JSON list of C-alpha atoms in Angstrom, two decimals:
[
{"chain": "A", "resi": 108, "resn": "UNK", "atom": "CA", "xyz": [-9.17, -2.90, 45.63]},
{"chain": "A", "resi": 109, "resn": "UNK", "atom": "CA", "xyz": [-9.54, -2.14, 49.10]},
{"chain": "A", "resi": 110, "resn": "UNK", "atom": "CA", "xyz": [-6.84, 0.41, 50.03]},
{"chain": "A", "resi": 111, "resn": "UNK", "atom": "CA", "xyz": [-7.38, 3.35, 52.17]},
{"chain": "A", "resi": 112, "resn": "UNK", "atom": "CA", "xyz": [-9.49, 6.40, 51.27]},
{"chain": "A", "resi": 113, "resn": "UNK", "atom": "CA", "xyz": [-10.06, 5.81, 47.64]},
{"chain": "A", "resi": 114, "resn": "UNK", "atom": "CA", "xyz": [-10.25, 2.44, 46.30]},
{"chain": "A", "resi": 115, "resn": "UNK", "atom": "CA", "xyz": [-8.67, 0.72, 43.36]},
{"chain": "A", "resi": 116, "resn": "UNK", "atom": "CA", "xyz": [-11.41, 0.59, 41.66]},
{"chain": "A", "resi": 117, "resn": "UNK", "atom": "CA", "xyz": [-11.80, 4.43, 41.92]},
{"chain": "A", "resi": 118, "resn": "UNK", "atom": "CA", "xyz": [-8.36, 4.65, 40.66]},
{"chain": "A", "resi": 119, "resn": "UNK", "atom": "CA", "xyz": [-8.73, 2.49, 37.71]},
{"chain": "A", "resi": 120, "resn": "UNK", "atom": "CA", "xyz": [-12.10, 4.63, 37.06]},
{"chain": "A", "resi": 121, "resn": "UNK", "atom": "CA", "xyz": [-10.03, 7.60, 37.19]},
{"chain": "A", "resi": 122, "resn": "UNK", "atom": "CA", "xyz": [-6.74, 7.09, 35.66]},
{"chain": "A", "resi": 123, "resn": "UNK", "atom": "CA", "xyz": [-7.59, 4.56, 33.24]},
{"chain": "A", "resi": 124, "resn": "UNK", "atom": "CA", "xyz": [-7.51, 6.45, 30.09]},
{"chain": "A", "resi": 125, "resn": "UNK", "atom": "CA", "xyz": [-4.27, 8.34, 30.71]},
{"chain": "A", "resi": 126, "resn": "UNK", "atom": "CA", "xyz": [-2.51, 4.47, 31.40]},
{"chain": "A", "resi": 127, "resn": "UNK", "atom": "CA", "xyz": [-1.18, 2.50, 28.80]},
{"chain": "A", "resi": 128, "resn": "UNK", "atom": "CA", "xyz": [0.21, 0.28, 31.57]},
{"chain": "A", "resi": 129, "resn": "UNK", "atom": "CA", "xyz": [-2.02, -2.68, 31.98]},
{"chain": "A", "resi": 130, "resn": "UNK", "atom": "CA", "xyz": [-4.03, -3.47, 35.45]},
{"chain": "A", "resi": 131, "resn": "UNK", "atom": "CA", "xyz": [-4.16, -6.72, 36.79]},
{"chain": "A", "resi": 132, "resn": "UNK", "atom": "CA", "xyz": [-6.74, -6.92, 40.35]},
{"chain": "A", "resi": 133, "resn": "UNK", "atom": "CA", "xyz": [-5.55, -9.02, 43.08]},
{"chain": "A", "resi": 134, "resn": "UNK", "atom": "CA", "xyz": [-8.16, -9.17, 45.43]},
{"chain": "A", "resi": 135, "resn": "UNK", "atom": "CA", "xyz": [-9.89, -11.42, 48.24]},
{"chain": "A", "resi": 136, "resn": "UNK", "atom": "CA", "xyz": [-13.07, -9.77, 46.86]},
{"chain": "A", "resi": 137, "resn": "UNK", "atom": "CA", "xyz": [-13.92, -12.82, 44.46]},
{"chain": "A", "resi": 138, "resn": "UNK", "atom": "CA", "xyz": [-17.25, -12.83, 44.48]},
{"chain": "A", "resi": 139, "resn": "UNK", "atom": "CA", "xyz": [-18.94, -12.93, 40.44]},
{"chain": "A", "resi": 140, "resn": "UNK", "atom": "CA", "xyz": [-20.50, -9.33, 40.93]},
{"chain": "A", "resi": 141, "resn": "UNK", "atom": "CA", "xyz": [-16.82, -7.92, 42.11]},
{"chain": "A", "resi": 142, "resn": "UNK", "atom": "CA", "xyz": [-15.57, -9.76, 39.14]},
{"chain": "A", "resi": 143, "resn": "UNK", "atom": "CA", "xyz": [-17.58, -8.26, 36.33]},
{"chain": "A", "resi": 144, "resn": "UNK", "atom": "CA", "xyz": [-17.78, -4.56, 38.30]},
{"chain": "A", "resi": 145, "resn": "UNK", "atom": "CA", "xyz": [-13.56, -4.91, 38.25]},
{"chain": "A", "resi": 146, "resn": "UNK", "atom": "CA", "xyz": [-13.13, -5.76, 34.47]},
{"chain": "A", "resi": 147, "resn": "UNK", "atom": "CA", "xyz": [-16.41, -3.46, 33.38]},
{"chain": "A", "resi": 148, "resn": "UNK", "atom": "CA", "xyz": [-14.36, -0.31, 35.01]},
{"chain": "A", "resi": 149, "resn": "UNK", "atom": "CA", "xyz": [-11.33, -1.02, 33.40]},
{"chain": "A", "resi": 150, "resn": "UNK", "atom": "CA", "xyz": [-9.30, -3.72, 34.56]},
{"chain": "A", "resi": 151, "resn": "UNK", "atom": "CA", "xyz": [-6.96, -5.49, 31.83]},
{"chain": "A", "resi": 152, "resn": "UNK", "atom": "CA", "xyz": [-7.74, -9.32, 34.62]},
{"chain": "A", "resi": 153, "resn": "UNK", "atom": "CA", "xyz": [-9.22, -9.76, 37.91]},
{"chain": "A", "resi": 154, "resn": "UNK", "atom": "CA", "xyz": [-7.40, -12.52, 39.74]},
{"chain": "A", "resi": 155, "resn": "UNK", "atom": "CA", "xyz": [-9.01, -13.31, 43.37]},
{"chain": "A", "resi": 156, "resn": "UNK", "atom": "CA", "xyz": [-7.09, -14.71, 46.20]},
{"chain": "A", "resi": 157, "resn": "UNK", "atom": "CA", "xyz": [-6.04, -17.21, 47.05]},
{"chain": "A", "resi": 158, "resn": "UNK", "atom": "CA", "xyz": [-4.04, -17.69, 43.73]},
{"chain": "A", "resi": 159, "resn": "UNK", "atom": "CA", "xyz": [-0.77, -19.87, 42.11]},
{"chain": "A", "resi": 160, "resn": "UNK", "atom": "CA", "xyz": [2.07, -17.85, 41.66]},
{"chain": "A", "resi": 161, "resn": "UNK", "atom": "CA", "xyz": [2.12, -19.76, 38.45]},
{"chain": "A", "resi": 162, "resn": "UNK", "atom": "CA", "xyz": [-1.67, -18.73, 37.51]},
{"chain": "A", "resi": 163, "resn": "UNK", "atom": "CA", "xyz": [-0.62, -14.99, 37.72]},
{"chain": "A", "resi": 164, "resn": "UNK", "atom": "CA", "xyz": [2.56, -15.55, 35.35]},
{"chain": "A", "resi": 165, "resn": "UNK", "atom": "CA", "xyz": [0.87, -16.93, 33.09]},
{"chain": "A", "resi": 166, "resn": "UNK", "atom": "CA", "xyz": [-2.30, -13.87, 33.09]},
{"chain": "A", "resi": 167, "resn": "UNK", "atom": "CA", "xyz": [0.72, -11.79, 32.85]},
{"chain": "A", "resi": 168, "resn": "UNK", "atom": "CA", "xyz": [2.35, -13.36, 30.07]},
{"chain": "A", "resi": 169, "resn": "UNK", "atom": "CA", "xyz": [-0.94, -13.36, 27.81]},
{"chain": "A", "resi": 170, "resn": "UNK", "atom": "CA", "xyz": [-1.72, -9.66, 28.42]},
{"chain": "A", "resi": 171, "resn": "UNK", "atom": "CA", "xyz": [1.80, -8.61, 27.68]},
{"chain": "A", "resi": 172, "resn": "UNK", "atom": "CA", "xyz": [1.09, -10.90, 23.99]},
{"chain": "A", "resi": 173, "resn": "UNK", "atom": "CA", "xyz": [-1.83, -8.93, 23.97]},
{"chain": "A", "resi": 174, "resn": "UNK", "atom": "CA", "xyz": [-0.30, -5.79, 24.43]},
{"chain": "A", "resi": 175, "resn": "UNK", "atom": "CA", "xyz": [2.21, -6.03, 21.78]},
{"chain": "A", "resi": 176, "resn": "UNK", "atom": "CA", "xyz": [0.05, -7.49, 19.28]},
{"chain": "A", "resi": 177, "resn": "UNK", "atom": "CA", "xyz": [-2.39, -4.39, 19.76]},
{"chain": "A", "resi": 178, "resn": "UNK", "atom": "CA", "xyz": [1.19, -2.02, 19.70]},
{"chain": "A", "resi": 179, "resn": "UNK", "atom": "CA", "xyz": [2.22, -3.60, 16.39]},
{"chain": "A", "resi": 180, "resn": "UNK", "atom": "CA", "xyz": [-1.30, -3.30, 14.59]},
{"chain": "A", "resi": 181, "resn": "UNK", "atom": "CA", "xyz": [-1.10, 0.62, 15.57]},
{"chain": "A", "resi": 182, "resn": "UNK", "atom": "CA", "xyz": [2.13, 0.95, 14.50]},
{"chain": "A", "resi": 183, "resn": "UNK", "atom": "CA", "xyz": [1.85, -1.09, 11.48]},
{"chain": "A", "resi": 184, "resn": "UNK", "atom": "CA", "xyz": [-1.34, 0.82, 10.13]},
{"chain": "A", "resi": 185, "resn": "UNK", "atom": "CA", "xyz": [0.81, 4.32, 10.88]},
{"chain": "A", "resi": 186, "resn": "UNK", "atom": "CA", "xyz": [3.81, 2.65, 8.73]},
{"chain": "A", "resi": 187, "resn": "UNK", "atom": "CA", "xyz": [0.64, 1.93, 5.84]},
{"chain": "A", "resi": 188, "resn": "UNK", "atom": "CA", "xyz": [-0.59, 5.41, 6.04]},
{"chain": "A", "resi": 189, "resn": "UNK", "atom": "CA", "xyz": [3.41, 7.64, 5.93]},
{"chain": "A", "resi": 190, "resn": "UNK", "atom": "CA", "xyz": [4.21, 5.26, 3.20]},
{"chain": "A", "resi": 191, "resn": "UNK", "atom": "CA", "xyz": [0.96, 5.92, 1.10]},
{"chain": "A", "resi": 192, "resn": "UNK", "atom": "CA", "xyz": [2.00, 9.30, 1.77]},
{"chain": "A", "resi": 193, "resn": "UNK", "atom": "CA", "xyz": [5.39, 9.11, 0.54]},
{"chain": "A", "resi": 194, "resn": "UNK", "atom": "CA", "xyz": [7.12, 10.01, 4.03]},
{"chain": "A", "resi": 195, "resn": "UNK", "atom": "CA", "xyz": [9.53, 7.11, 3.86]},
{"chain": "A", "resi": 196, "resn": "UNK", "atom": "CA", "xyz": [11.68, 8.02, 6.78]},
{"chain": "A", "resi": 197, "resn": "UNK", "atom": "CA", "xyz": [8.93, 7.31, 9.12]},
{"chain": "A", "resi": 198, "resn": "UNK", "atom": "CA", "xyz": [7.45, 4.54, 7.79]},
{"chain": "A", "resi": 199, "resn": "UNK", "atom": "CA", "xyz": [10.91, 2.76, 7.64]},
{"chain": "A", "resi": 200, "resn": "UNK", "atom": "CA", "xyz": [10.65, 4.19, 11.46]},
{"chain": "A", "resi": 201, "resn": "UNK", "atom": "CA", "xyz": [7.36, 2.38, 12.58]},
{"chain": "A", "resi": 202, "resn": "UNK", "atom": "CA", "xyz": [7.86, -1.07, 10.31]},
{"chain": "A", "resi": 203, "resn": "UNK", "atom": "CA", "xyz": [11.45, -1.90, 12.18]},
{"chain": "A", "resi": 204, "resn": "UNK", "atom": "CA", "xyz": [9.40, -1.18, 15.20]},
{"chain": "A", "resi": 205, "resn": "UNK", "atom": "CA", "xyz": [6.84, -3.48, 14.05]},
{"chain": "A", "resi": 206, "resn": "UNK", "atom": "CA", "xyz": [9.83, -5.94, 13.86]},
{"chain": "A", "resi": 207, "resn": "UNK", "atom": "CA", "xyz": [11.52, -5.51, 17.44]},
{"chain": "A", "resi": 208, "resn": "UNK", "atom": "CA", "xyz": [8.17, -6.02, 18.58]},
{"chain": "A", "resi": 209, "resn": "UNK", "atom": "CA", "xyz": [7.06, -9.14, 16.67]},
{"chain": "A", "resi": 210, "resn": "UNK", "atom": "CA", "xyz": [10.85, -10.67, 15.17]},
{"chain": "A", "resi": 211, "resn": "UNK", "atom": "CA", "xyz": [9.48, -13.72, 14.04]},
{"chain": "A", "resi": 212, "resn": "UNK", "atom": "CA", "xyz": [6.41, -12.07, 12.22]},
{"chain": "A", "resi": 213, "resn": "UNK", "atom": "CA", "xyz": [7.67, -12.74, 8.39]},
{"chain": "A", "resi": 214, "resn": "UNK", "atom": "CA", "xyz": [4.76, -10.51, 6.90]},
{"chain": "A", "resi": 215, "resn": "UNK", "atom": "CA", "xyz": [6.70, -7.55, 8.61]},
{"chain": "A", "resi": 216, "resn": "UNK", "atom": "CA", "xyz": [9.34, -8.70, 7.06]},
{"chain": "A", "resi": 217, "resn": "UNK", "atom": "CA", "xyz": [7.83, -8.91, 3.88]},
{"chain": "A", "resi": 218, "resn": "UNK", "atom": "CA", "xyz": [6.11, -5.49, 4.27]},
{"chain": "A", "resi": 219, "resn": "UNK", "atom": "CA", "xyz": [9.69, -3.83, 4.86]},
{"chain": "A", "resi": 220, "resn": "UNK", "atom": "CA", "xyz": [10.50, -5.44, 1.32]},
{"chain": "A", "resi": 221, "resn": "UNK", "atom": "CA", "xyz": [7.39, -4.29, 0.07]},
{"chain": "A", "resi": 222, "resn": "UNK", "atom": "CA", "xyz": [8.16, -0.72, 1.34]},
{"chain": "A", "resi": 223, "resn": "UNK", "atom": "CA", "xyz": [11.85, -0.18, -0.27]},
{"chain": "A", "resi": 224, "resn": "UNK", "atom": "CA", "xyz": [10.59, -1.39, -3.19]},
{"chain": "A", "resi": 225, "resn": "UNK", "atom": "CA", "xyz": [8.03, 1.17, -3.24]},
{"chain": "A", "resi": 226, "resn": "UNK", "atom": "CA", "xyz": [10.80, 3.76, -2.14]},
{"chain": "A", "resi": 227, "resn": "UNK", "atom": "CA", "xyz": [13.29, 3.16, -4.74]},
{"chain": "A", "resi": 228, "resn": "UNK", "atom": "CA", "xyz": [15.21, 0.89, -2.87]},
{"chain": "A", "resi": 229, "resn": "UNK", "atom": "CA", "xyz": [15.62, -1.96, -4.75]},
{"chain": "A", "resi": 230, "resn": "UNK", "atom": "CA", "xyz": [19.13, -3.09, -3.86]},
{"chain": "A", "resi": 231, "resn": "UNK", "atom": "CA", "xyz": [18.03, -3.40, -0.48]},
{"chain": "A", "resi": 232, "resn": "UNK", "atom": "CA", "xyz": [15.14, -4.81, -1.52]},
{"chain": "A", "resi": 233, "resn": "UNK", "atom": "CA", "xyz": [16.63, -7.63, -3.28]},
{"chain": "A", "resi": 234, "resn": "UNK", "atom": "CA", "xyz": [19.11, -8.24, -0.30]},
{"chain": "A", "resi": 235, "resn": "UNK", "atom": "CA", "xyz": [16.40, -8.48, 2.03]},
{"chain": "A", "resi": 236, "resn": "UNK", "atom": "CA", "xyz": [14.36, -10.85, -0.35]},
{"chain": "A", "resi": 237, "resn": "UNK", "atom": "CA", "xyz": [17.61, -12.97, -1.30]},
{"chain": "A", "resi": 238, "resn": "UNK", "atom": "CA", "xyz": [18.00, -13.11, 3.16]},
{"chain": "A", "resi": 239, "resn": "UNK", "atom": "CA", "xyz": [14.11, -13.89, 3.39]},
{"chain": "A", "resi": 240, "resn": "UNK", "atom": "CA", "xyz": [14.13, -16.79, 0.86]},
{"chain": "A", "resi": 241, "resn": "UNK", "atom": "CA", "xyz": [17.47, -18.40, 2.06]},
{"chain": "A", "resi": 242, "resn": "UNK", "atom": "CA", "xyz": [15.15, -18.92, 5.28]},
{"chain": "A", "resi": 243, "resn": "UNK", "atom": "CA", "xyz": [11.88, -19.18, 3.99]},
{"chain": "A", "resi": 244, "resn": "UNK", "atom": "CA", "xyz": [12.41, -20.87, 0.24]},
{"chain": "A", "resi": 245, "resn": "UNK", "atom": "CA", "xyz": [8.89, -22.12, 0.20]},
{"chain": "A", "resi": 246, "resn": "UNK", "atom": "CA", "xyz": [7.56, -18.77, 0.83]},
{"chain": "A", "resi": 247, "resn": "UNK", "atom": "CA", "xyz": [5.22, -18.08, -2.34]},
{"chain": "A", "resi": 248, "resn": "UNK", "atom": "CA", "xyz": [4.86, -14.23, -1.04]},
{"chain": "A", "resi": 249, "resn": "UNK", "atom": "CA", "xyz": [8.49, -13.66, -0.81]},
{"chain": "A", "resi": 250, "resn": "UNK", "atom": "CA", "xyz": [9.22, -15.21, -3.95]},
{"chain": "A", "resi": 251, "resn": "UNK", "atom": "CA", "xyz": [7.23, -13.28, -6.00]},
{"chain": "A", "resi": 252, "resn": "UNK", "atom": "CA", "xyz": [8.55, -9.76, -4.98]},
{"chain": "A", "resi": 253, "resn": "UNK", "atom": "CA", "xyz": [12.00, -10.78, -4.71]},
{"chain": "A", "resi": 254, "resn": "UNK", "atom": "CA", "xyz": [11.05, -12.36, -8.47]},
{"chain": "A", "resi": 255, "resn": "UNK", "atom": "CA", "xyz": [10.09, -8.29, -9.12]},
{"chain": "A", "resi": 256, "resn": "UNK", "atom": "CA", "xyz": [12.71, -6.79, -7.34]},
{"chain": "A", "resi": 257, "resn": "UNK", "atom": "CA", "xyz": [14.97, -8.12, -9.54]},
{"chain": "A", "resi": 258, "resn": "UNK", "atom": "CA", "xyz": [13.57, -7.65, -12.52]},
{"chain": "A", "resi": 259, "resn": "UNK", "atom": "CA", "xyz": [13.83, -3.84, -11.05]},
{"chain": "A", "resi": 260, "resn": "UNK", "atom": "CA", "xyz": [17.45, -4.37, -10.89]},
{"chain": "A", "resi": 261, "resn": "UNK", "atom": "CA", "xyz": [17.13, -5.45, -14.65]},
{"chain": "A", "resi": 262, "resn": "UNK", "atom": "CA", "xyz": [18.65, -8.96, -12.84]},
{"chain": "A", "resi": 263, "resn": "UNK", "atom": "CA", "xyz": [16.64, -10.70, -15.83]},
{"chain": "A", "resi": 264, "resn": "UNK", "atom": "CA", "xyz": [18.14, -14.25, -15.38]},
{"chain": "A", "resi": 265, "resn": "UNK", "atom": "CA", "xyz": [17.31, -14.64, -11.71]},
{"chain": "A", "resi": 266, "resn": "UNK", "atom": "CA", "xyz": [14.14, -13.22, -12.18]},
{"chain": "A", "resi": 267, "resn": "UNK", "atom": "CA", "xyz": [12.69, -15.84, -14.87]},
{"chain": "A", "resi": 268, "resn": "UNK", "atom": "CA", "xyz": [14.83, -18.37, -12.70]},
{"chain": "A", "resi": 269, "resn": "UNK", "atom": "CA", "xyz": [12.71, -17.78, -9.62]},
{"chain": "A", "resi": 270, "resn": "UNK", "atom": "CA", "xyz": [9.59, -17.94, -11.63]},
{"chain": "A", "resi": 271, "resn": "UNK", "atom": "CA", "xyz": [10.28, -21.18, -12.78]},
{"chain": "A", "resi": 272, "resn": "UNK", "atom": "CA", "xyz": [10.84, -22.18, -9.49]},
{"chain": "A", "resi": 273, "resn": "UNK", "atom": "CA", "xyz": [7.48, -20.73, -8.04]},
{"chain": "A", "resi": 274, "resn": "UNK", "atom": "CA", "xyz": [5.71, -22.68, -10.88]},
{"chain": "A", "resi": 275, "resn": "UNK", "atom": "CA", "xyz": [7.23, -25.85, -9.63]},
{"chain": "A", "resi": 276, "resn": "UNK", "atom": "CA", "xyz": [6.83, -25.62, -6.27]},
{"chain": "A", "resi": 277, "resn": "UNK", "atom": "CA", "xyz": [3.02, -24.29, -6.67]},
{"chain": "A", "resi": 278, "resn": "UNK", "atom": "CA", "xyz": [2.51, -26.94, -9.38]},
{"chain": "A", "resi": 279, "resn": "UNK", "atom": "CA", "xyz": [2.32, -24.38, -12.63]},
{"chain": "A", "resi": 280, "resn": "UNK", "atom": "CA", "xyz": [3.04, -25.83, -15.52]},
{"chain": "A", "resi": 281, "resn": "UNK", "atom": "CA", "xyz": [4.36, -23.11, -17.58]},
{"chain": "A", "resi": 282, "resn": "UNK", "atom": "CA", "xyz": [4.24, -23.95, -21.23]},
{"chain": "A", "resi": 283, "resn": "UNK", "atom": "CA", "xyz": [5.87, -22.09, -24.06]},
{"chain": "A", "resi": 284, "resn": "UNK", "atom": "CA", "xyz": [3.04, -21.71, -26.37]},
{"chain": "A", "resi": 285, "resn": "UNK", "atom": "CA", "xyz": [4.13, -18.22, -28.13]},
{"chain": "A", "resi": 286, "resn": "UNK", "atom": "CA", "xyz": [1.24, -16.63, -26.53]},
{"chain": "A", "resi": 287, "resn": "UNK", "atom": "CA", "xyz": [-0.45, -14.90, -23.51]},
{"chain": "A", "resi": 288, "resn": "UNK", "atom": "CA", "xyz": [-2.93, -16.95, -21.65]},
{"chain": "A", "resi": 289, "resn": "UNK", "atom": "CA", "xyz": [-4.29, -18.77, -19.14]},
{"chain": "A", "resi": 290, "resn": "UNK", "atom": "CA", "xyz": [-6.41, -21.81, -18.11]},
{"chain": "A", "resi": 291, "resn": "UNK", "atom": "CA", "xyz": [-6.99, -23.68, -15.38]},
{"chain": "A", "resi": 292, "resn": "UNK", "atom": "CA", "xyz": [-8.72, -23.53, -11.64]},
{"chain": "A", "resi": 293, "resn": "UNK", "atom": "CA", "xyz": [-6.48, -21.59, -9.32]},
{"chain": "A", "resi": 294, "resn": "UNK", "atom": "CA", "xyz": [-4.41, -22.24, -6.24]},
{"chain": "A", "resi": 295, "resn": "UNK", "atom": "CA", "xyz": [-3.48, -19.06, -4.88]},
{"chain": "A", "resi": 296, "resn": "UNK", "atom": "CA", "xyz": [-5.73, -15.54, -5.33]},
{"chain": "A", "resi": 297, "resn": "UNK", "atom": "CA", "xyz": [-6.03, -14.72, -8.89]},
{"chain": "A", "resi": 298, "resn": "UNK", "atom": "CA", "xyz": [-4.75, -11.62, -8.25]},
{"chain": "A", "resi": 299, "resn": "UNK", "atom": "CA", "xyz": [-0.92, -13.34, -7.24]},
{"chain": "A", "resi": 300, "resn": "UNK", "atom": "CA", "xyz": [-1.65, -14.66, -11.27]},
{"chain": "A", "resi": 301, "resn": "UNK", "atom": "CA", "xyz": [-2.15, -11.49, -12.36]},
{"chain": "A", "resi": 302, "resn": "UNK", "atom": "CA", "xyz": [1.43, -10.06, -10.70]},
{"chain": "A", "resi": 303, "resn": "UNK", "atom": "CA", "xyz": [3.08, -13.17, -12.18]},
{"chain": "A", "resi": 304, "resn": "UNK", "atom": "CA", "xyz": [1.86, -13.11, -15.88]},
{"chain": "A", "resi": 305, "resn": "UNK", "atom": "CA", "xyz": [3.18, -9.39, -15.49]},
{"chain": "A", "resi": 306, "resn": "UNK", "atom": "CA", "xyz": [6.58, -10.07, -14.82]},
{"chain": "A", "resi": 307, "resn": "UNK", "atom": "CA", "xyz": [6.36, -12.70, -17.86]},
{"chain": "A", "resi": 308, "resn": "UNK", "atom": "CA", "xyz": [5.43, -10.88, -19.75]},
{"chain": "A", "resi": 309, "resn": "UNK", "atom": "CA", "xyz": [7.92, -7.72, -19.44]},
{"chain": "A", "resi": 310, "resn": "UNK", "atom": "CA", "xyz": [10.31, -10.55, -19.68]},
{"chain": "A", "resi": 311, "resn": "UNK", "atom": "CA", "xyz": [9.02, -11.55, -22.52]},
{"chain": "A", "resi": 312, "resn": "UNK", "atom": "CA", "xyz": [8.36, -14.75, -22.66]},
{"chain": "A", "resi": 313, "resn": "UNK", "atom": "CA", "xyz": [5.23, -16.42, -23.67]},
{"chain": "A", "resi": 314, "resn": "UNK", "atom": "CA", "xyz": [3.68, -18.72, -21.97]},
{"chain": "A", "resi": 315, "resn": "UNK", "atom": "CA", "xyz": [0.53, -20.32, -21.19]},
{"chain": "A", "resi": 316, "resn": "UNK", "atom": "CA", "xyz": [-0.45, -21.73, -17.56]},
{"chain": "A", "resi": 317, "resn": "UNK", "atom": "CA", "xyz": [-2.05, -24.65, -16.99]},
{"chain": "A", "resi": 318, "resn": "UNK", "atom": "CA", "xyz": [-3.08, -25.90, -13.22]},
{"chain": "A", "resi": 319, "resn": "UNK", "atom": "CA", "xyz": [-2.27, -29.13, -12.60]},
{"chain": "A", "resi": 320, "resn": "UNK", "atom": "CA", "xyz": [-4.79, -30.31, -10.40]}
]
């Protein structure tokens, strides 16, 4: 803060909104007032001195989460907006750069599934959804677009054998009744119901479900 002619607080003041780079303050100037005048100007922490080494990792190490996180929500609602716009090449663009950034995020994962199957793309679709389940095979999400995907790829068998597997695992007891309907209290959003009657019913097969609670 206290460097010769202007100060850092001047700079922060002044540069702030052309810096995507985040500002940490080391400072002897640890007084509560300094505190709140540093972060109210701009600054991402304020760490006075005397300090741990291992204190300022650490304040690193959660703005740097921060960071990301806040990269991969912009990009992510970009990807959202080119794909409801039908510009596929960039939103294939900004959802594998969702996925450097976050590689262990498996919604990403299931939104890049989501967005080749909205493209056309259902072989990679269903390779992607086949690789997701292998690792995730309690994944009710995953299993209920790769479930569609395949019936896109007129993969009819595997289809209605993942089905029956999602009503076992989610404890739906899928009886063969002749006809469409279906009772019960519900485990998962109604609408996830909805997508899964569909697909029986384009297979068709009958059935009723019943919750068991």
């Amino acid at each position: 803060i206290m460097m010769p002619g202007k100060s850092g607080l001047d700079f922060i003041q002044e540069n702030k909104k052309y810096l995507d780079t985040p500002i940490i303050l080391l400072t002897a100037k640890g007084e509560p007032n300094e505190r709140i005048e540093g972060l109210e100007i701009g600054a991402d922490d304020y760490l006075p001195k005397p300090f741990e080494p291992k204190e300022l990792v650490l304040r690193i190490d959660n703005i740097l989460a921060k960071t990301k996180k806040d990269e991969t929500i912009s990009k992510y609602a970009l990807h959202l907006a080119y794909l409801n716009n039908k510009d596929y090449s960039k939103a294939f663009s900004l959802i594998r750069e969702c996925i450097e950034l976050d590689p262990i995020n498996i919604n990403l994962q299931i939104s890049l599934m989501e967005a080749h199957m909205k493209a056309g793309n259902i072989l990679e679709s269903v390779s992607l959804g086949k690789n997701l389940i292998s690792l995730h095979p309690n994944n009710y999400s995953i299993s209920l677009l790769l479930s569609k995907a395949l019936f896109r790829d007129k993969k009819y068998d595997e289809a209605e054998e993942i089905l029956n597997d999602i009503s076992e695992k989610w404890k739906i007891e899928l009886i063969d009744t002749g006809q469409k309907s279906m009772t019960g209290s519900r485990i998962k959003k109604i609408q996830k119901y909805i997508i899964l009657l569909n697909f029986i019913n384009k297979l068709n097969i009958y059935y009723k479900i019943k919750v068991i609670n």
